């Protein structure tokens, strides 16, 4: 399932008009999230908001860096002047410090915005 999402995202990137990203104003409210200490064999849910401050709709692809993270971002369309909450649930099964990343692609932009999630599993 994770690989399929990644492949679909790459397909949309290579089959989109890359000039569409030049006039877009897309922002994320939290680019760094510190979960502190979390228990091993547990799950945590984090949320962040993406804002489309542009005059046109945007196609979003939100991809985690590992299959331990599931993402919910609705239908993937961010309307002009709309804000959308993104929910990520991470399962922890290994002790120690962690850094997880969520990549936000929009309209085929080849340089995604990143959200870093960090903490320590004990």
mmCIF file of C-alpha atoms in Angstrom:
data_model
loop_
_atom_site.group_PDB
_atom_site.id
_atom_site.type_symbol
_atom_site.label_atom_id
_atom_site.label_comp_id
_atom_site.label_asym_id
_atom_site.label_seq_id
_atom_site.Cartn_x
_atom_site.Cartn_y
_atom_site.Cartn_z
ATOM 1 C CA UNK A 1 0.000 0.000 0.000
ATOM 2 C CA UNK A 2 2.826 2.426 0.872
ATOM 3 C CA UNK A 3 4.686 1.634 -2.360
ATOM 4 C CA UNK A 4 1.518 2.087 -4.407
ATOM 5 C CA UNK A 5 0.969 5.565 -2.920
ATOM 6 C CA UNK A 6 4.552 6.509 -3.726
ATOM 7 C CA UNK A 7 4.274 5.248 -7.314
ATOM 8 C CA UNK A 8 1.004 7.124 -7.859
ATOM 9 C CA UNK A 9 2.616 10.275 -6.522
ATOM 10 C CA UNK A 10 5.580 9.910 -8.849
ATOM 11 C CA UNK A 11 3.246 9.249 -11.789
ATOM 12 C CA UNK A 12 1.334 12.464 -11.077
ATOM 13 C CA UNK A 13 4.607 14.352 -10.789
ATOM 14 C CA UNK A 14 5.964 13.208 -14.144
ATOM 15 C CA UNK A 15 2.619 13.730 -15.877
ATOM 16 C CA UNK A 16 1.849 17.216 -14.595
ATOM 17 C CA UNK A 17 2.648 20.700 -15.782
ATOM 18 C CA UNK A 18 5.547 21.695 -13.545
ATOM 19 C CA UNK A 19 5.056 25.401 -14.311
ATOM 20 C CA UNK A 20 1.818 25.278 -12.304
ATOM 21 C CA UNK A 21 3.790 25.461 -9.035
ATOM 22 C CA UNK A 22 5.366 28.861 -9.723
ATOM 23 C CA UNK A 23 2.389 30.991 -8.642
ATOM 24 C CA UNK A 24 1.322 28.921 -5.661
ATOM 25 C CA UNK A 25 1.512 29.968 -2.028
ATOM 26 C CA UNK A 26 1.290 26.791 0.075
ATOM 27 C CA UNK A 27 2.159 26.782 3.783
ATOM 28 C CA UNK A 28 2.367 24.238 6.619
ATOM 29 C CA UNK A 29 1.685 25.393 10.183
ATOM 30 C CA UNK A 30 4.010 22.876 11.925
ATOM 31 C CA UNK A 31 7.211 21.747 10.218
ATOM 32 C CA UNK A 32 8.766 20.299 13.397
ATOM 33 C CA UNK A 33 6.814 18.199 15.891
ATOM 34 C CA UNK A 34 8.473 16.850 19.042
ATOM 35 C CA UNK A 35 6.581 13.951 20.636
ATOM 36 C CA UNK A 36 8.985 13.664 23.568
ATOM 37 C CA UNK A 37 8.973 10.233 25.213
ATOM 38 C CA UNK A 38 6.607 7.602 23.822
ATOM 39 C CA UNK A 39 6.090 4.015 24.925
ATOM 40 C CA UNK A 40 7.341 1.137 22.820
ATOM 41 C CA UNK A 41 4.573 -0.804 20.994
ATOM 42 C CA UNK A 42 2.310 2.242 21.026
ATOM 43 C CA UNK A 43 0.898 4.631 18.435
ATOM 44 C CA UNK A 44 0.736 8.426 18.376
ATOM 45 C CA UNK A 45 -1.339 10.681 16.175
ATOM 46 C CA UNK A 46 -0.125 14.101 15.074
ATOM 47 C CA UNK A 47 -1.924 16.771 13.091
ATOM 48 C CA UNK A 48 -0.773 19.700 11.023
ATOM 49 C CA UNK A 49 -2.525 22.091 8.682
ATOM 50 C CA UNK A 50 -1.739 22.901 5.069
ATOM 51 C CA UNK A 51 -2.980 26.245 3.739
ATOM 52 C CA UNK A 52 -3.496 27.118 0.098
ATOM 53 C CA UNK A 53 -3.158 30.907 -0.031
ATOM 54 C CA UNK A 54 -3.341 30.838 -3.828
ATOM 55 C CA UNK A 55 -6.136 31.604 -6.271
ATOM 56 C CA UNK A 56 -6.159 28.094 -7.745
ATOM 57 C CA UNK A 57 -6.824 24.567 -6.531
ATOM 58 C CA UNK A 58 -3.911 22.283 -5.675
ATOM 59 C CA UNK A 59 -3.485 18.503 -5.948
ATOM 60 C CA UNK A 60 -1.784 17.190 -2.791
ATOM 61 C CA UNK A 61 0.250 14.050 -2.249
ATOM 62 C CA UNK A 62 1.254 13.447 1.370
ATOM 63 C CA UNK A 63 3.759 10.606 1.761
ATOM 64 C CA UNK A 64 5.417 9.257 4.936
ATOM 65 C CA UNK A 65 9.028 8.089 4.935
ATOM 66 C CA UNK A 66 8.149 4.630 6.256
ATOM 67 C CA UNK A 67 5.280 2.159 6.350
ATOM 68 C CA UNK A 68 4.988 2.618 10.137
ATOM 69 C CA UNK A 69 3.090 5.848 9.421
ATOM 70 C CA UNK A 70 -0.403 6.151 7.972
ATOM 71 C CA UNK A 71 -1.673 9.427 6.581
ATOM 72 C CA UNK A 72 -5.210 10.771 6.261
ATOM 73 C CA UNK A 73 -5.601 13.831 4.056
ATOM 74 C CA UNK A 74 -8.981 13.317 2.454
ATOM 75 C CA UNK A 75 -9.433 13.514 -1.290
ATOM 76 C CA UNK A 76 -6.106 15.232 -1.993
ATOM 77 C CA UNK A 77 -7.615 18.406 -3.436
ATOM 78 C CA UNK A 78 -6.882 21.654 -1.616
ATOM 79 C CA UNK A 79 -9.225 24.350 -2.889
ATOM 80 C CA UNK A 80 -8.065 27.935 -3.416
ATOM 81 C CA UNK A 81 -7.857 29.760 -0.065
ATOM 82 C CA UNK A 82 -8.624 26.514 1.820
ATOM 83 C CA UNK A 83 -6.928 24.991 4.881
ATOM 84 C CA UNK A 84 -6.835 21.236 5.349
ATOM 85 C CA UNK A 85 -5.843 19.256 8.418
ATOM 86 C CA UNK A 86 -3.512 16.326 7.816
ATOM 87 C CA UNK A 87 -3.514 13.454 10.312
ATOM 88 C CA UNK A 88 -0.560 11.077 10.668
ATOM 89 C CA UNK A 89 -0.540 8.024 12.938
ATOM 90 C CA UNK A 90 2.830 6.502 13.766
ATOM 91 C CA UNK A 91 3.363 3.028 15.239
ATOM 92 C CA UNK A 92 6.448 2.591 17.402
ATOM 93 C CA UNK A 93 8.127 -0.794 17.713
ATOM 94 C CA UNK A 94 11.776 0.007 18.335
ATOM 95 C CA UNK A 95 13.392 1.736 21.315
ATOM 96 C CA UNK A 96 15.588 4.799 20.939
ATOM 97 C CA UNK A 97 15.541 8.235 19.363
ATOM 98 C CA UNK A 98 13.553 8.593 16.158
ATOM 99 C CA UNK A 99 13.134 11.041 13.305
ATOM 100 C CA UNK A 100 10.200 10.517 10.955
ATOM 101 C CA UNK A 101 9.420 12.633 7.927
ATOM 102 C CA UNK A 102 6.259 13.373 6.013
ATOM 103 C CA UNK A 103 6.674 14.763 2.511
ATOM 104 C CA UNK A 104 4.036 17.058 1.034
ATOM 105 C CA UNK A 105 4.021 17.301 -2.741
ATOM 106 C CA UNK A 106 1.622 19.600 -4.553
ATOM 107 C CA UNK A 107 0.814 19.924 -8.264
ATOM 108 C CA UNK A 108 3.833 17.828 -9.190
ATOM 109 C CA UNK A 109 6.391 20.017 -7.410
ATOM 110 C CA UNK A 110 9.617 18.021 -7.334
ATOM 111 C CA UNK A 111 10.797 19.577 -4.048
ATOM 112 C CA UNK A 112 8.358 18.549 -1.331
ATOM 113 C CA UNK A 113 7.750 20.432 1.870
ATOM 114 C CA UNK A 114 8.788 18.369 4.900
ATOM 115 C CA UNK A 115 7.315 17.817 8.323
ATOM 116 C CA UNK A 116 9.790 16.357 10.837
ATOM 117 C CA UNK A 117 8.477 14.311 13.749
ATOM 118 C CA UNK A 118 10.942 13.339 16.465
ATOM 119 C CA UNK A 119 11.105 11.897 19.923
ATOM 120 C CA UNK A 120 12.323 8.960 21.964
ATOM 121 C CA UNK A 121 10.771 5.495 22.320
ATOM 122 C CA UNK A 122 11.282 3.888 25.731
#
